[in-house]
Amino acid sequence: MREPREVRRQRILAVVESRGTARLSDLAADLEVSVITVRRDVEDLAREGRLRRGHGVARSVGPVERSTAPAEPVASGEAVALMVPERHTYLYETMHGARGALSEAGMRVALHIAPQVEGAERPLVERVLAEGVRGLLIAPRWRTAAEEEADYAWLAASGVPTVVMERRPRAGSALHAMDSVCTDHWFGIHLAVDHLVQLGHRRIVLAARDDSPTARALRAAFAEIAASRAEIEDWTVVLSARDAGPGRAREPLDLAALLRERRATAAVLHGDVDALMLVSQLIDGGVRVPQDCSVVAYDDVVAALGSTPLTAVSPPKHEVGRVAAQLLLRRFAEAQASGAGHPQRVELLPELKVRGSASHPAIV
């Protein structure tokens, strides 16, 4: 399934806004489309005034952030390394929140984008630590639980104040006592399921990815919550698409067939791009949204851009980054005062954005 044009355009905007300036060739590689396709999208976005075009580049139209730091160059030891995975629009919003809070405090931000390969973060972290950064904000990709476990020990031994963003390390692990700021994804799934149950749905499907800690948390939360709701007659958890690794096409889910098989009237879909593509697949298969199947998306990065705007659980992405940066700044202040604060595991609550993709089930 091809990615909807509006979704692709929104991803272009997110990347350009996060970087300030982006080469068209880099955008094409990030989005896995041709440079011609990216050029057309950028031209359209420029005509709409949403970004600016240059020779082979796209530039943000947003105001230039002015740091309160001194005009002279800042020493490397005053920099904070900010690390997020490439091609991850969700975490780009988290990055914006962190960068804004650090800039306001006069800190120089050294942004690092980790490529989509196993173990990519460790060499990058080791390099920035060798450069003498003062602290680290990191959102590891952690495609599998095994990758996550493999990173615990070395990340816990970073030697500088570190805050893990939008990740909740396993209880009892080496990172359990490290500062972290994360969305309460259990509560997010509760919001989605409760909304559908209140509308009268009794047979619900969760289709989630298999390549991130968030996806694993959502699957576990849905199973627990659905099993505990006496109103729900049938539920199941499936993969929205099986990830085959970088550079390989994912095996798509036939959601329409699954809904018919389970006689389900509602679906919770993670994340937004998969949700929009699966909704398009449903429509192609003769399943109307929301008349035949109600849909709630999880992420709310581009859920509102569908031909049917999707009701969505919206994690506080920007706020996660801002709170993580503030926690790191607090650690710096405590170190200067020769104090040591207690590690914190902060959870922020998401909210439900009700749009047009969920309604009462049709009477059979």
mmCIF file of C-alpha atoms in Angstrom:
data_model
loop_
_atom_site.group_PDB
_atom_site.id
_atom_site.type_symbol
_atom_site.label_atom_id
_atom_site.label_comp_id
_atom_site.label_asym_id
_atom_site.label_seq_id
_atom_site.Cartn_x
_atom_site.Cartn_y
_atom_site.Cartn_z
ATOM 1 C CA MET A 1 0.000 0.000 0.000
ATOM 2 C CA ARG A 2 1.300 3.431 -0.926
ATOM 3 C CA GLU A 3 1.520 6.061 1.766
ATOM 4 C CA PRO A 4 -1.228 8.698 1.382
ATOM 5 C CA ARG A 5 0.036 11.950 -0.111
ATOM 6 C CA GLU A 6 -1.112 14.114 2.817
ATOM 7 C CA VAL A 7 0.648 11.804 5.264
ATOM 8 C CA ARG A 8 3.869 12.067 3.256
ATOM 9 C CA ARG A 9 3.579 15.864 3.140
ATOM 10 C CA GLN A 10 3.095 16.009 6.886
ATOM 11 C CA ARG A 11 6.210 13.900 7.375
ATOM 12 C CA ILE A 12 8.164 16.269 5.125
ATOM 13 C CA LEU A 13 7.004 19.225 7.222
ATOM 14 C CA ALA A 14 7.970 17.465 10.455
ATOM 15 C CA VAL A 15 11.488 16.706 9.206
ATOM 16 C CA VAL A 16 12.044 20.219 7.823
ATOM 17 C CA GLU A 17 10.776 21.852 11.014
ATOM 18 C CA SER A 18 12.996 19.614 13.141
ATOM 19 C CA ARG A 19 16.134 20.344 11.108
ATOM 20 C CA GLY A 20 15.465 23.885 9.922
ATOM 21 C CA THR A 21 16.801 22.997 6.465
ATOM 22 C CA ALA A 22 16.693 19.652 4.670
ATOM 23 C CA ARG A 23 18.046 18.570 1.294
ATOM 24 C CA LEU A 24 15.482 17.141 -1.100
ATOM 25 C CA SER A 25 17.714 14.123 -1.704
ATOM 26 C CA ASP A 26 17.813 13.425 2.054
ATOM 27 C CA LEU A 27 14.034 13.767 2.312
ATOM 28 C CA ALA A 28 13.596 11.327 -0.566
ATOM 29 C CA ALA A 29 15.866 8.811 1.164
ATOM 30 C CA ASP A 30 14.111 9.252 4.523
ATOM 31 C CA LEU A 31 10.654 8.785 2.997
ATOM 32 C CA GLU A 32 11.777 6.086 0.537
ATOM 33 C CA VAL A 33 10.305 7.899 -2.485
ATOM 34 C CA SER A 34 11.801 9.543 -5.567
ATOM 35 C CA VAL A 35 13.352 13.020 -5.514
ATOM 36 C CA ILE A 36 10.757 14.036 -8.135
ATOM 37 C CA THR A 37 7.946 13.099 -5.745
ATOM 38 C CA VAL A 38 9.548 15.066 -2.904
ATOM 39 C CA ARG A 39 10.140 18.060 -5.213
ATOM 40 C CA ARG A 40 6.444 18.142 -6.175
ATOM 41 C CA ASP A 41 5.385 17.941 -2.533
ATOM 42 C CA VAL A 42 7.814 20.681 -1.505
ATOM 43 C CA GLU A 43 6.613 22.921 -4.325
ATOM 44 C CA ASP A 44 3.007 22.447 -3.221
ATOM 45 C CA LEU A 45 3.880 23.109 0.427
ATOM 46 C CA ALA A 46 5.850 26.224 -0.569
ATOM 47 C CA ARG A 47 2.854 27.561 -2.540
ATOM 48 C CA GLU A 48 0.726 27.039 0.573
ATOM 49 C CA GLY A 49 3.272 28.986 2.621
ATOM 50 C CA ARG A 50 4.065 26.030 4.890
ATOM 51 C CA LEU A 51 7.791 25.932 4.029
ATOM 52 C CA ARG A 52 10.304 27.742 1.810
ATOM 53 C CA ARG A 53 12.126 26.350 -1.205
ATOM 54 C CA GLY A 54 15.779 26.775 -2.009
ATOM 55 C CA HIS A 55 18.106 25.245 -4.573
ATOM 56 C CA GLY A 56 17.780 21.553 -3.770
ATOM 57 C CA VAL A 57 16.619 22.222 -0.220
ATOM 58 C CA ALA A 58 13.481 22.932 1.807
ATOM 59 C CA ARG A 59 13.533 25.398 4.706
ATOM 60 C CA SER A 60 11.243 25.912 7.683
ATOM 61 C CA VAL A 61 9.091 29.048 7.722
ATOM 62 C CA GLY A 62 8.997 29.043 11.531
ATOM 63 C CA PRO A 63 10.793 31.714 13.549
ATOM 64 C CA VAL A 64 14.454 31.150 14.256
ATOM 65 C CA GLU A 65 14.935 30.121 17.858
ATOM 66 C CA ARG A 66 17.101 32.637 19.695
ATOM 67 C CA SER A 67 19.061 31.242 22.558
ATOM 68 C CA THR A 68 19.677 33.245 25.706
ATOM 69 C CA ALA A 69 23.204 31.841 25.722
ATOM 70 C CA PRO A 70 26.194 34.170 25.188
ATOM 71 C CA ALA A 71 26.998 35.113 21.605
ATOM 72 C CA GLU A 72 30.450 33.562 21.745
ATOM 73 C CA PRO A 73 30.836 29.849 20.955
ATOM 74 C CA VAL A 74 29.754 27.556 23.800
ATOM 75 C CA ALA A 75 32.270 24.997 25.036
ATOM 76 C CA SER A 76 31.524 21.386 24.162
ATOM 77 C CA GLY A 77 31.094 20.650 27.854
ATOM 78 C CA GLU A 78 28.066 22.977 27.907
ATOM 79 C CA ALA A 79 26.278 21.046 25.150
ATOM 80 C CA VAL A 80 23.475 18.533 25.605
ATOM 81 C CA ALA A 81 23.332 15.619 23.180
ATOM 82 C CA LEU A 82 19.799 14.949 21.916
ATOM 83 C CA MET A 83 19.392 11.601 20.148
ATOM 84 C CA VAL A 84 16.323 10.269 18.313
ATOM 85 C CA PRO A 85 15.848 7.600 15.613
ATOM 86 C CA GLU A 86 15.662 8.575 11.948
ATOM 87 C CA ARG A 87 12.277 8.449 10.167
ATOM 88 C CA HIS A 88 10.364 8.760 13.405
ATOM 89 C CA THR A 89 7.922 11.674 13.106
ATOM 90 C CA TYR A 90 6.393 10.962 16.520
ATOM 91 C CA LEU A 91 9.721 11.420 18.303
ATOM 92 C CA TYR A 92 10.575 14.479 16.210
ATOM 93 C CA GLU A 93 7.760 16.255 18.082
ATOM 94 C CA THR A 94 9.301 15.092 21.360
ATOM 95 C CA MET A 95 12.628 16.438 20.152
ATOM 96 C CA HIS A 96 11.052 19.873 19.495
ATOM 97 C CA GLY A 97 9.824 20.052 23.089
ATOM 98 C CA ALA A 98 13.239 19.187 24.490
ATOM 99 C CA ARG A 99 15.113 21.551 22.201
ATOM 100 C CA GLY A 100 12.881 24.495 23.107
ATOM 101 C CA ALA A 101 13.361 24.025 26.854
ATOM 102 C CA LEU A 102 17.143 23.631 26.513
ATOM 103 C CA SER A 103 17.486 26.674 24.257
ATOM 104 C CA GLU A 104 15.534 28.795 26.724
ATOM 105 C CA ALA A 105 18.032 27.751 29.400
ATOM 106 C CA GLY A 106 20.964 28.813 27.224
ATOM 107 C CA MET A 107 22.163 25.286 26.519
ATOM 108 C CA ARG A 108 23.616 24.340 23.154
ATOM 109 C CA VAL A 109 21.863 21.311 21.664
ATOM 110 C CA ALA A 110 23.834 18.756 19.646
ATOM 111 C CA LEU A 111 21.252 16.778 17.647
ATOM 112 C CA HIS A 112 22.070 13.221 16.558
ATOM 113 C CA ILE A 113 19.836 11.043 14.368
ATOM 114 C CA ALA A 114 20.388 7.313 14.893
ATOM 115 C CA PRO A 115 20.084 5.239 11.693
ATOM 116 C CA GLN A 116 17.735 2.258 11.394
ATOM 117 C CA VAL A 117 20.252 -0.456 12.189
ATOM 118 C CA GLU A 118 20.572 -2.602 15.286
ATOM 119 C CA GLY A 119 22.883 -1.128 17.913
ATOM 120 C CA ALA A 120 23.106 2.257 16.174
ATOM 121 C CA GLU A 121 22.816 4.333 19.344
ATOM 122 C CA ARG A 122 25.815 2.986 21.260
ATOM 123 C CA PRO A 123 28.622 4.190 18.944
ATOM 124 C CA LEU A 124 26.911 7.580 18.607
ATOM 125 C CA VAL A 125 26.610 7.945 22.380
ATOM 126 C CA GLU A 126 30.234 6.896 22.887
ATOM 127 C CA ARG A 127 31.330 9.501 20.346
ATOM 128 C CA VAL A 128 29.387 12.374 21.918
ATOM 129 C CA LEU A 129 30.606 11.397 25.382
ATOM 130 C CA ALA A 130 34.176 11.538 24.091
ATOM 131 C CA GLU A 131 33.435 15.063 22.867
ATOM 132 C CA GLY A 132 32.619 16.061 26.441
ATOM 133 C CA VAL A 133 28.880 16.762 26.395
ATOM 134 C CA ARG A 134 27.321 17.733 29.699
ATOM 135 C CA GLY A 135 24.230 15.528 29.478
ATOM 136 C CA LEU A 136 22.205 13.220 27.259
ATOM 137 C CA LEU A 137 18.552 13.053 26.212
ATOM 138 C CA ILE A 138 17.846 9.856 24.294
ATOM 139 C CA ALA A 139 14.912 8.000 22.755
ATOM 140 C CA PRO A 140 16.347 4.635 21.656
ATOM 141 C CA ARG A 141 14.567 2.836 18.823
ATOM 142 C CA TRP A 142 14.644 -0.596 20.511
ATOM 143 C CA ARG A 143 12.918 -2.564 17.732
ATOM 144 C CA THR A 144 12.904 -5.732 19.831
ATOM 145 C CA ALA A 145 12.936 -6.571 23.527
ATOM 146 C CA ALA A 146 16.336 -8.199 22.999
ATOM 147 C CA GLU A 147 17.798 -4.954 21.605
ATOM 148 C CA GLU A 148 16.381 -3.087 24.589
ATOM 149 C CA GLU A 149 17.923 -5.487 27.107
ATOM 150 C CA ALA A 150 21.292 -5.307 25.310
ATOM 151 C CA ASP A 151 21.409 -1.509 25.738
ATOM 152 C CA TYR A 152 20.610 -1.321 29.442
ATOM 153 C CA ALA A 153 24.079 -1.848 30.905
ATOM 154 C CA TRP A 154 26.143 0.502 28.727
ATOM 155 C CA LEU A 155 23.514 3.268 28.784
ATOM 156 C CA ALA A 156 23.300 3.096 32.581
ATOM 157 C CA ALA A 157 27.091 3.599 32.655
ATOM 158 C CA SER A 158 27.103 6.737 30.478
ATOM 159 C CA GLY A 159 28.744 8.785 33.256
ATOM 160 C CA VAL A 160 26.729 11.957 32.534
ATOM 161 C CA PRO A 161 23.196 12.983 33.559
ATOM 162 C CA THR A 162 20.899 11.089 31.197
ATOM 163 C CA VAL A 163 17.140 11.112 30.666
ATOM 164 C CA VAL A 164 15.407 8.432 28.585
ATOM 165 C CA MET A 165 12.480 9.876 26.599
ATOM 166 C CA GLU A 166 9.261 8.027 25.710
ATOM 167 C CA ARG A 167 10.661 4.723 26.880
ATOM 168 C CA ARG A 168 9.937 2.849 30.104
ATOM 169 C CA PRO A 169 12.862 0.515 30.934
ATOM 170 C CA ARG A 170 11.947 -2.835 32.444
ATOM 171 C CA ALA A 171 11.419 -2.841 36.195
ATOM 172 C CA GLY A 172 14.515 -4.120 37.961
ATOM 173 C CA SER A 173 16.774 -3.467 34.978
ATOM 174 C CA ALA A 174 19.983 -1.433 35.066
ATOM 175 C CA LEU A 175 17.984 1.577 33.795
ATOM 176 C CA HIS A 176 15.220 1.308 36.383
ATOM 177 C CA ALA A 177 16.918 3.986 38.498
ATOM 178 C CA MET A 178 17.690 6.280 35.545
ATOM 179 C CA ASP A 179 15.566 9.367 34.933
ATOM 180 C CA SER A 180 12.878 8.760 32.322
ATOM 181 C CA VAL A 181 9.834 10.583 30.989
ATOM 182 C CA CYS A 182 7.178 8.580 29.180
ATOM 183 C CA THR A 183 3.541 8.634 28.100
ATOM 184 C CA ASP A 184 1.215 6.437 30.164
ATOM 185 C CA HIS A 185 0.282 4.175 27.253
ATOM 186 C CA TRP A 186 -1.878 1.935 29.443
ATOM 187 C CA PHE A 187 -4.120 4.921 30.069
ATOM 188 C CA GLY A 188 -4.107 5.727 26.344
ATOM 189 C CA ILE A 189 -5.440 2.271 25.489
ATOM 190 C CA HIS A 190 -7.966 2.605 28.310
ATOM 191 C CA LEU A 191 -9.257 5.814 26.699
ATOM 192 C CA ALA A 192 -9.604 4.116 23.307
ATOM 193 C CA VAL A 193 -11.327 0.979 24.605
ATOM 194 C CA ASP A 194 -13.620 2.868 26.966
ATOM 195 C CA HIS A 195 -14.709 5.204 24.159
ATOM 196 C CA LEU A 196 -15.594 2.284 21.918
ATOM 197 C CA VAL A 197 -17.387 0.394 24.701
ATOM 198 C CA GLN A 198 -19.401 3.499 25.580
ATOM 199 C CA LEU A 199 -20.469 3.708 21.939
ATOM 200 C CA GLY A 200 -21.752 0.134 22.199
ATOM 201 C CA HIS A 201 -18.971 -1.909 20.603
ATOM 202 C CA ARG A 202 -18.511 -5.413 21.988
ATOM 203 C CA ARG A 203 -16.113 -6.996 19.476
ATOM 204 C CA ILE A 204 -12.849 -5.064 19.111
ATOM 205 C CA VAL A 205 -9.529 -5.662 17.337
ATOM 206 C CA LEU A 206 -6.159 -4.076 18.122
ATOM 207 C CA ALA A 207 -3.738 -3.939 15.197
ATOM 208 C CA ALA A 208 -0.317 -2.727 16.334
ATOM 209 C CA ARG A 209 3.233 -2.771 15.046
ATOM 210 C CA ASP A 210 5.964 -5.048 16.387
ATOM 211 C CA ASP A 211 8.998 -2.781 16.151
ATOM 212 C CA SER A 212 9.000 -0.466 19.179
ATOM 213 C CA PRO A 213 8.599 -0.436 22.981
ATOM 214 C CA THR A 214 5.410 1.612 22.540
ATOM 215 C CA ALA A 215 3.863 -1.049 20.294
ATOM 216 C CA ARG A 216 4.746 -3.764 22.806
ATOM 217 C CA ALA A 217 3.244 -1.714 25.653
ATOM 218 C CA LEU A 218 0.038 -1.105 23.684
ATOM 219 C CA ARG A 219 -0.439 -4.793 22.901
ATOM 220 C CA ALA A 220 0.036 -5.775 26.552
ATOM 221 C CA ALA A 221 -2.270 -2.995 27.793
ATOM 222 C CA PHE A 222 -5.020 -3.853 25.324
ATOM 223 C CA ALA A 223 -4.965 -7.542 26.265
ATOM 224 C CA GLU A 224 -5.207 -6.683 29.966
ATOM 225 C CA ILE A 225 -7.932 -4.068 29.577
ATOM 226 C CA ALA A 226 -10.069 -5.962 27.053
ATOM 227 C CA ALA A 227 -9.960 -9.111 29.172
ATOM 228 C CA SER A 228 -11.110 -7.144 32.229
ATOM 229 C CA ARG A 229 -14.131 -5.491 30.557
ATOM 230 C CA ALA A 230 -17.196 -7.679 30.978
ATOM 231 C CA GLU A 231 -18.950 -5.792 28.169
ATOM 232 C CA ILE A 232 -16.461 -7.010 25.570
ATOM 233 C CA GLU A 233 -17.572 -10.292 23.995
ATOM 234 C CA ASP A 234 -14.569 -10.856 21.722
ATOM 235 C CA TRP A 235 -11.186 -9.221 21.254
ATOM 236 C CA THR A 236 -7.901 -10.021 19.567
ATOM 237 C CA VAL A 237 -4.432 -8.511 19.112
ATOM 238 C CA VAL A 238 -2.732 -8.754 15.710
ATOM 239 C CA LEU A 239 0.252 -7.204 13.970
ATOM 240 C CA SER A 240 -0.696 -4.338 11.657
ATOM 241 C CA ALA A 241 2.265 -5.350 9.501
ATOM 242 C CA ARG A 242 5.141 -7.683 10.235
ATOM 243 C CA ASP A 243 8.400 -5.721 10.129
ATOM 244 C CA ALA A 244 10.957 -7.386 7.852
ATOM 245 C CA GLY A 245 13.852 -5.074 8.737
ATOM 246 C CA PRO A 246 15.410 -2.008 7.082
ATOM 247 C CA GLY A 247 15.073 -1.867 3.307
ATOM 248 C CA ARG A 248 12.529 -4.690 3.119
ATOM 249 C CA ALA A 249 8.793 -4.368 2.548
ATOM 250 C CA ARG A 250 6.541 -5.252 5.455
ATOM 251 C CA GLU A 251 3.953 -7.968 5.101
ATOM 252 C CA PRO A 252 0.567 -6.157 5.301
ATOM 253 C CA LEU A 253 -2.460 -7.229 7.315
ATOM 254 C CA ASP A 254 -5.771 -8.023 5.587
ATOM 255 C CA LEU A 255 -7.802 -6.111 8.160
ATOM 256 C CA ALA A 256 -11.095 -6.358 6.257
ATOM 257 C CA ALA A 257 -10.896 -10.162 6.248
ATOM 258 C CA LEU A 258 -9.997 -10.229 9.943
ATOM 259 C CA LEU A 259 -12.959 -8.030 10.868
ATOM 260 C CA ARG A 260 -15.315 -10.302 8.952
ATOM 261 C CA GLU A 261 -13.814 -13.400 10.549
ATOM 262 C CA ARG A 262 -14.140 -11.989 14.098
ATOM 263 C CA ARG A 263 -17.405 -10.121 13.371
ATOM 264 C CA ALA A 264 -15.670 -7.127 14.920
ATOM 265 C CA THR A 265 -17.257 -3.682 14.731
ATOM 266 C CA ALA A 266 -14.303 -1.603 15.931
ATOM 267 C CA ALA A 267 -10.522 -1.454 15.672
ATOM 268 C CA VAL A 268 -7.733 0.361 17.487
ATOM 269 C CA LEU A 269 -4.819 0.940 15.103
ATOM 270 C CA HIS A 270 -1.203 1.907 15.876
ATOM 271 C CA GLY A 271 0.330 4.136 14.537
ATOM 272 C CA ASP A 272 -1.180 6.883 12.404
ATOM 273 C CA VAL A 273 0.373 6.025 9.043
ATOM 274 C CA ASP A 274 -0.590 2.371 9.396
ATOM 275 C CA ALA A 275 -4.048 3.436 10.562
ATOM 276 C CA LEU A 276 -4.660 5.664 7.538
ATOM 277 C CA MET A 277 -3.404 2.990 5.158
ATOM 278 C CA LEU A 278 -5.517 0.288 6.794
ATOM 279 C CA VAL A 279 -8.599 2.515 6.663
ATOM 280 C CA SER A 280 -7.960 3.016 2.942
ATOM 281 C CA GLN A 281 -7.672 -0.770 2.604
ATOM 282 C CA LEU A 282 -10.987 -1.222 4.441
ATOM 283 C CA ILE A 283 -12.746 1.191 2.100
ATOM 284 C CA ASP A 284 -11.288 -0.610 -0.926
ATOM 285 C CA GLY A 285 -12.665 -3.844 0.569
ATOM 286 C CA GLY A 286 -16.156 -2.412 0.922
ATOM 287 C CA VAL A 287 -15.958 -1.751 4.670
ATOM 288 C CA ARG A 288 -17.228 1.755 5.498
ATOM 289 C CA VAL A 289 -15.688 3.811 8.306
ATOM 290 C CA PRO A 290 -17.373 4.430 10.710
ATOM 291 C CA GLN A 291 -20.686 2.912 9.495
ATOM 292 C CA ASP A 292 -19.380 -0.678 9.305
ATOM 293 C CA CYS A 293 -16.273 -0.362 11.471
ATOM 294 C CA SER A 294 -15.276 2.320 13.966
ATOM 295 C CA VAL A 295 -11.574 3.174 14.118
ATOM 296 C CA VAL A 296 -9.428 4.781 16.811
ATOM 297 C CA ALA A 297 -5.818 5.555 15.881
ATOM 298 C CA TYR A 298 -2.954 5.725 18.359
ATOM 299 C CA ASP A 299 -0.301 8.477 17.984
ATOM 300 C CA ASP A 300 -2.224 11.449 16.529
ATOM 301 C CA VAL A 301 0.655 12.742 14.422
ATOM 302 C CA VAL A 302 -1.292 12.791 11.128
ATOM 303 C CA ALA A 303 -4.563 11.050 12.127
ATOM 304 C CA ALA A 304 -6.614 14.190 11.448
ATOM 305 C CA LEU A 305 -5.467 14.332 7.810
ATOM 306 C CA GLY A 306 -7.379 11.294 6.551
ATOM 307 C CA SER A 307 -10.314 11.629 4.164
ATOM 308 C CA THR A 308 -12.219 10.530 7.264
ATOM 309 C CA PRO A 309 -10.394 12.316 10.119
ATOM 310 C CA LEU A 310 -9.532 9.648 12.657
ATOM 311 C CA THR A 311 -10.486 9.726 16.301
ATOM 312 C CA ALA A 312 -7.118 9.254 18.003
ATOM 313 C CA VAL A 313 -5.298 8.829 21.288
ATOM 314 C CA SER A 314 -2.872 11.744 21.429
ATOM 315 C CA PRO A 315 0.227 11.251 23.622
ATOM 316 C CA PRO A 316 1.733 14.527 24.934
ATOM 317 C CA LYS A 317 4.725 14.213 22.586
ATOM 318 C CA HIS A 318 5.980 17.808 22.850
ATOM 319 C CA GLU A 319 5.468 17.827 26.616
ATOM 320 C CA VAL A 320 7.445 14.596 27.068
ATOM 321 C CA GLY A 321 10.472 16.290 25.501
ATOM 322 C CA ARG A 322 10.014 19.495 27.477
ATOM 323 C CA VAL A 323 9.678 17.710 30.825
ATOM 324 C CA ALA A 324 12.683 15.493 30.028
ATOM 325 C CA ALA A 325 14.805 18.562 29.280
ATOM 326 C CA GLN A 326 13.662 20.279 32.476
ATOM 327 C CA LEU A 327 14.551 17.175 34.476
ATOM 328 C CA LEU A 328 18.033 17.146 32.924
ATOM 329 C CA LEU A 329 18.492 20.854 33.734
ATOM 330 C CA ARG A 330 17.485 20.108 37.341
ATOM 331 C CA ARG A 331 20.210 17.471 37.513
ATOM 332 C CA PHE A 332 22.768 20.036 36.313
ATOM 333 C CA ALA A 333 21.672 22.485 39.030
ATOM 334 C CA GLU A 334 21.883 19.788 41.715
ATOM 335 C CA ALA A 335 25.390 18.829 40.596
ATOM 336 C CA GLN A 336 26.538 22.457 40.870
ATOM 337 C CA ALA A 337 25.085 22.606 44.377
ATOM 338 C CA SER A 338 26.925 19.389 45.293
ATOM 339 C CA GLY A 339 23.609 17.633 45.738
ATOM 340 C CA ALA A 340 22.115 14.486 44.255
ATOM 341 C CA GLY A 341 18.402 14.286 43.583
ATOM 342 C CA HIS A 342 16.383 11.109 43.501
ATOM 343 C CA PRO A 343 15.889 9.518 40.050
ATOM 344 C CA GLN A 344 12.417 10.058 38.638
ATOM 345 C CA ARG A 345 10.214 7.942 36.368
ATOM 346 C CA VAL A 346 7.670 10.461 35.088
ATOM 347 C CA GLU A 347 4.508 9.397 33.255
ATOM 348 C CA LEU A 348 2.320 11.906 31.402
ATOM 349 C CA LEU A 349 -1.290 11.209 30.473
ATOM 350 C CA PRO A 350 -2.448 11.192 26.831
ATOM 351 C CA GLU A 351 -5.848 12.467 25.714
ATOM 352 C CA LEU A 352 -8.507 11.277 23.282
ATOM 353 C CA LYS A 353 -9.238 13.468 20.236
ATOM 354 C CA VAL A 354 -12.763 12.606 19.061
ATOM 355 C CA ARG A 355 -13.250 13.093 15.310
ATOM 356 C CA GLY A 356 -15.327 11.278 12.693
ATOM 357 C CA SER A 357 -14.101 7.692 12.566
ATOM 358 C CA ALA A 358 -15.993 6.160 15.495
ATOM 359 C CA SER A 359 -19.733 5.881 16.019
ATOM 360 C CA HIS A 360 -22.383 3.526 17.400
ATOM 361 C CA PRO A 361 -22.248 0.104 15.747
ATOM 362 C CA ALA A 362 -24.868 -0.670 13.110
ATOM 363 C CA ILE A 363 -27.768 -2.800 14.327
ATOM 364 C CA VAL A 364 -27.457 -6.302 12.832
#
